[in-house]
Amino acid sequence: MTSRRKLGKSDAKEPKDIKESELELEEEIEEIEEAGEETEKPEEPEQPEQPSEETPGEEPEEKTRAVLPGDLIGTSEEYSPRNGTYVDKGNIYATASGIVKINTKDRSISVIPVTNTPPHIQVGDIVIGQVTDVKDSVALVEIAGIKGKGEREIVNADQAAIHVSNVKDAYVKELYYEFAPFDIVKARVIDLRNMRLTTVDKELGVMKAYCGNCRAVLKNDNGKLKCPKCERTETRKISSDYGTGIV
Ligand code: ZN
């Protein structure tokens, strides 16, 4: 209800408008409610059934704490560890991605795996991202998606790095020959804490690259990248799927 009051506030000087805007707003609210939100309208006694358990975000905020494997969730002095947890030196960690559940009665703590939560990046995941910067020893990548986990927003998406030692199965003379800013890359996650990626495998590497001269998309010409516009050639650590759009 707070949202209705807030939205009507701007029309406070003209009572007629308030009514109209409230009516409009109620229609909007109704639509929202039909989508499964909680309903509070007093003038409508028959409330639609609330699929509250299926609606994400309806649980009180303080009770839902999403964690990743290895996240510290408590100490064995505070809680007794249950499912989805392990203890190391008195600290309790999550073994699974999920929601922390604390039972205040027996002071137990567990992690409930939640498949409905947005995907977390995990070691071994193949990710798609864009190169944002290339330095002497690392290429920085902004992760945009995880293979097989849909187009959903990623919880722990962050900047990742491909170290010069993880580029390919051969000597890398200059990282600038392997990646360039704006390149779209496919890489595998090898380290979560430092968000390190590798492109060593054949199918990993640059998926799409742009001409450093005219910005056109480079075409794969027998392992070399060629600009169809200005004919400049460039090198990259390309994926065997370069140009296919296949992730
Ligand atoms: Zn060009």
Short mmCIF file of C-alpha atoms in Angstrom, two decimals, residues 5-211:
data_model
loop_
_atom_site.label_atom_id
_atom_site.label_comp_id
_atom_site.label_asym_id
_atom_site.label_seq_id
_atom_site.Cartn_x
_atom_site.Cartn_y
_atom_site.Cartn_z
CA ARG A 5 0.37 6.49 -1.46
CA LYS A 6 3.75 7.43 -2.77
CA LEU A 7 2.60 7.43 -6.36
CA GLY A 8 -0.53 9.48 -5.62
CA LYS A 9 1.34 12.09 -3.66
CA SER A 10 2.28 14.27 -6.61
CA ASP A 11 -1.39 14.85 -7.39
CA ALA A 12 -2.26 15.89 -3.84
CA LYS A 13 -3.60 19.34 -4.78
CA GLU A 14 -6.38 18.05 -7.00
CA PRO A 15 -8.61 15.57 -5.24
CA LYS A 16 -10.28 14.47 -8.46
CA ASP A 17 -6.98 13.50 -9.93
CA ILE A 18 -6.11 11.55 -6.89
CA LYS A 19 -9.15 9.44 -7.37
CA GLU A 20 -8.42 8.88 -11.01
CA SER A 21 -4.82 8.11 -10.44
CA GLU A 22 -5.74 5.81 -7.59
CA LEU A 23 -8.15 4.01 -9.83
CA GLU A 24 -5.51 3.61 -12.46
CA LEU A 25 -3.13 2.52 -9.83
CA GLU A 26 -5.56 -0.03 -8.51
CA GLU A 27 -5.79 -1.48 -11.96
CA GLU A 28 -2.06 -1.69 -12.01
CA ILE A 29 -2.01 -3.23 -8.58
CA GLU A 30 -4.58 -5.73 -9.73
CA GLU A 31 -2.38 -6.69 -12.62
CA ILE A 32 0.55 -7.09 -10.32
CA GLU A 33 -1.52 -9.17 -7.97
CA GLU A 34 -2.58 -11.41 -10.78
CA ALA A 35 1.08 -12.02 -11.38
CA GLY A 36 1.23 -13.59 -7.93
CA GLU A 37 1.99 -10.76 -5.51
CA GLU A 38 0.31 -10.34 -2.17
CA THR A 39 -3.06 -8.60 -2.22
CA GLU A 40 -4.29 -6.19 0.41
CA LYS A 41 -7.24 -4.53 -1.24
CA PRO A 42 -10.14 -4.30 1.22
CA GLU A 43 -12.84 -3.77 -1.44
CA GLU A 44 -12.17 -7.14 -2.98
CA PRO A 45 -13.04 -9.85 -0.48
CA GLU A 46 -12.35 -12.81 -2.74
CA GLN A 47 -8.64 -12.83 -2.92
CA PRO A 48 -6.92 -14.97 -5.46
CA GLU A 49 -4.99 -17.84 -4.02
CA GLN A 50 -1.54 -16.78 -3.15
CA PRO A 51 1.18 -19.03 -4.44
CA SER A 52 3.41 -17.53 -1.81
CA GLU A 53 5.88 -20.39 -1.73
CA GLU A 54 6.50 -20.08 -5.43
CA THR A 55 7.01 -16.36 -5.43
CA PRO A 56 10.65 -15.49 -5.07
CA GLY A 57 11.49 -12.64 -2.78
CA GLU A 58 8.43 -13.03 -0.63
CA GLU A 59 10.28 -14.36 2.34
CA PRO A 60 11.48 -11.77 4.79
CA GLU A 61 14.82 -10.43 3.74
CA GLU A 62 16.63 -11.16 6.99
CA LYS A 63 15.92 -14.86 6.77
CA THR A 64 17.30 -15.44 3.32
CA ARG A 65 21.02 -15.36 3.06
CA ALA A 66 22.39 -16.78 -0.13
CA VAL A 67 25.76 -18.44 0.16
CA LEU A 68 28.29 -20.17 -2.04
CA PRO A 69 30.26 -23.32 -1.30
CA GLY A 70 33.05 -22.37 1.07
CA ASP A 71 31.31 -19.33 2.49
CA LEU A 72 31.68 -18.86 6.24
CA ILE A 73 28.21 -19.10 7.76
CA GLY A 74 28.91 -19.34 11.49
CA THR A 75 30.97 -20.93 14.21
CA SER A 76 30.53 -24.20 16.03
CA GLU A 77 30.23 -22.21 19.24
CA GLU A 78 27.07 -20.60 17.92
CA TYR A 79 25.47 -23.46 16.02
CA SER A 80 25.55 -27.17 15.47
CA PRO A 81 26.31 -27.85 11.82
CA ARG A 82 23.79 -29.83 9.77
CA ASN A 83 23.11 -30.50 6.09
CA GLY A 84 25.08 -28.55 3.54
CA THR A 85 27.78 -27.49 5.97
CA TYR A 86 31.19 -28.51 7.17
CA VAL A 87 33.33 -27.46 10.09
CA ASP A 88 36.94 -26.43 9.90
CA LYS A 89 38.78 -25.12 12.95
CA GLY A 90 35.57 -24.15 14.66
CA ASN A 91 34.15 -22.33 11.67
CA ILE A 92 31.11 -23.58 9.80
CA TYR A 93 31.17 -23.29 6.02
CA ALA A 94 28.61 -23.97 3.32
CA THR A 95 29.25 -26.98 1.08
CA ALA A 96 26.54 -26.00 -1.37
CA SER A 97 25.11 -22.94 -3.01
CA GLY A 98 21.88 -22.12 -1.27
CA ILE A 99 20.10 -20.37 1.53
CA VAL A 100 21.27 -20.49 5.15
CA LYS A 101 18.67 -21.90 7.50
CA ILE A 102 19.04 -21.39 11.21
CA ASN A 103 16.89 -23.36 13.60
CA THR A 104 16.67 -21.26 16.75
CA LYS A 105 15.21 -24.15 18.77
CA ASP A 106 18.11 -26.55 18.56
CA ARG A 107 20.58 -23.90 17.38
CA SER A 108 21.40 -25.84 14.25
CA ILE A 109 22.53 -24.36 10.98
CA SER A 110 22.13 -25.81 7.52
CA VAL A 111 22.27 -24.75 3.91
CA ILE A 112 19.22 -25.46 1.79
CA PRO A 113 20.23 -25.79 -1.85
CA VAL A 114 18.02 -23.49 -3.85
CA THR A 115 17.69 -24.18 -7.53
CA ASN A 116 15.42 -21.20 -7.97
CA THR A 117 18.03 -18.65 -7.05
CA PRO A 118 19.90 -16.95 -9.86
CA PRO A 119 22.98 -18.86 -10.96
CA HIS A 120 26.25 -18.53 -9.16
CA ILE A 121 29.48 -18.95 -11.00
CA GLN A 122 31.29 -22.10 -10.00
CA VAL A 123 34.67 -23.59 -10.75
CA GLY A 124 34.45 -25.48 -14.05
CA ASP A 125 31.73 -23.27 -15.47
CA ILE A 126 32.14 -22.05 -19.00
CA VAL A 127 31.49 -18.33 -19.07
CA ILE A 128 31.05 -15.76 -21.78
CA GLY A 129 32.39 -12.30 -21.26
CA GLN A 130 33.88 -9.24 -22.81
CA VAL A 131 37.50 -8.23 -22.55
CA THR A 132 37.68 -4.84 -20.87
CA ASP A 133 41.42 -4.39 -20.64
CA VAL A 134 44.62 -6.13 -21.62
CA LYS A 135 47.71 -5.67 -19.49
CA ASP A 136 51.15 -7.27 -19.69
CA SER A 137 50.20 -10.37 -17.73
CA VAL A 138 46.40 -10.44 -17.53
CA ALA A 139 43.39 -9.82 -19.68
CA LEU A 140 40.43 -8.52 -17.73
CA VAL A 141 37.02 -9.91 -18.58
CA GLU A 142 33.57 -8.78 -17.57
CA ILE A 143 31.48 -11.92 -17.29
CA ALA A 144 28.11 -11.72 -19.02
CA GLY A 145 26.75 -15.25 -18.84
CA ILE A 146 27.29 -18.84 -17.82
CA LYS A 147 26.91 -21.64 -20.32
CA GLY A 148 23.90 -23.80 -19.60
CA LYS A 149 22.51 -21.50 -16.95
CA GLY A 150 20.36 -19.35 -19.16
CA GLU A 151 20.25 -15.66 -19.63
CA ARG A 152 19.51 -14.95 -16.01
CA GLU A 153 21.33 -12.41 -13.95
CA ILE A 154 24.41 -13.79 -12.28
CA VAL A 155 24.72 -13.33 -8.56
CA ASN A 156 28.45 -13.17 -8.21
CA ALA A 157 29.31 -11.79 -11.62
CA ASP A 158 32.37 -9.71 -11.35
CA GLN A 159 35.49 -8.89 -13.16
CA ALA A 160 37.52 -11.94 -14.03
CA ALA A 161 41.07 -12.29 -15.24
CA ILE A 162 42.87 -14.51 -17.71
CA HIS A 163 46.47 -14.76 -16.66
CA VAL A 164 49.10 -15.02 -19.36
CA SER A 165 49.85 -18.58 -18.17
CA ASN A 166 46.24 -19.65 -18.78
CA VAL A 167 45.78 -18.40 -22.31
CA LYS A 168 46.84 -21.34 -24.45
CA ASP A 169 48.93 -24.46 -24.54
CA ALA A 170 51.86 -22.62 -26.06
CA TYR A 171 54.23 -19.79 -25.28
CA VAL A 172 52.58 -16.41 -25.16
CA LYS A 173 54.97 -13.72 -26.27
CA GLU A 174 52.65 -10.77 -25.88
CA LEU A 175 49.20 -10.93 -24.37
CA TYR A 176 48.24 -8.19 -26.80
CA TYR A 177 48.50 -10.78 -29.59
CA GLU A 178 45.91 -12.96 -27.86
CA PHE A 179 43.19 -10.59 -26.68
CA ALA A 180 42.01 -7.06 -27.28
CA PRO A 181 39.44 -4.89 -25.54
CA PHE A 182 35.85 -5.54 -26.72
CA ASP A 183 36.63 -9.15 -27.68
CA ILE A 184 33.93 -11.60 -26.70
CA VAL A 185 35.57 -14.60 -25.04
CA LYS A 186 34.52 -18.04 -23.92
CA ALA A 187 36.52 -19.25 -20.94
CA ARG A 188 36.42 -21.73 -18.09
CA VAL A 189 36.46 -20.71 -14.44
CA ILE A 190 39.47 -22.18 -12.62
CA ASP A 191 39.56 -20.09 -9.45
CA LEU A 192 36.61 -18.40 -7.79
CA ARG A 193 38.35 -16.39 -5.13
CA ASN A 194 40.46 -14.45 -7.62
CA MET A 195 37.97 -15.12 -10.43
CA ARG A 196 40.55 -16.60 -12.74
CA LEU A 197 39.66 -17.97 -16.14
CA THR A 198 41.44 -20.20 -18.62
CA THR A 199 41.18 -20.34 -22.41
CA VAL A 200 43.67 -23.18 -22.89
CA ASP A 201 41.20 -25.64 -24.47
CA LYS A 202 40.51 -25.67 -28.20
CA GLU A 203 36.91 -24.50 -27.91
CA LEU A 204 37.88 -21.72 -25.53
CA GLY A 205 39.12 -18.28 -26.47
CA VAL A 206 37.92 -15.35 -28.50
CA MET A 207 34.49 -15.85 -30.06
CA LYS A 208 34.17 -12.48 -31.71
CA ALA A 209 36.72 -9.76 -32.28
CA TYR A 210 36.66 -6.30 -33.76
CA CYS A 211 39.12 -4.68 -36.10
#
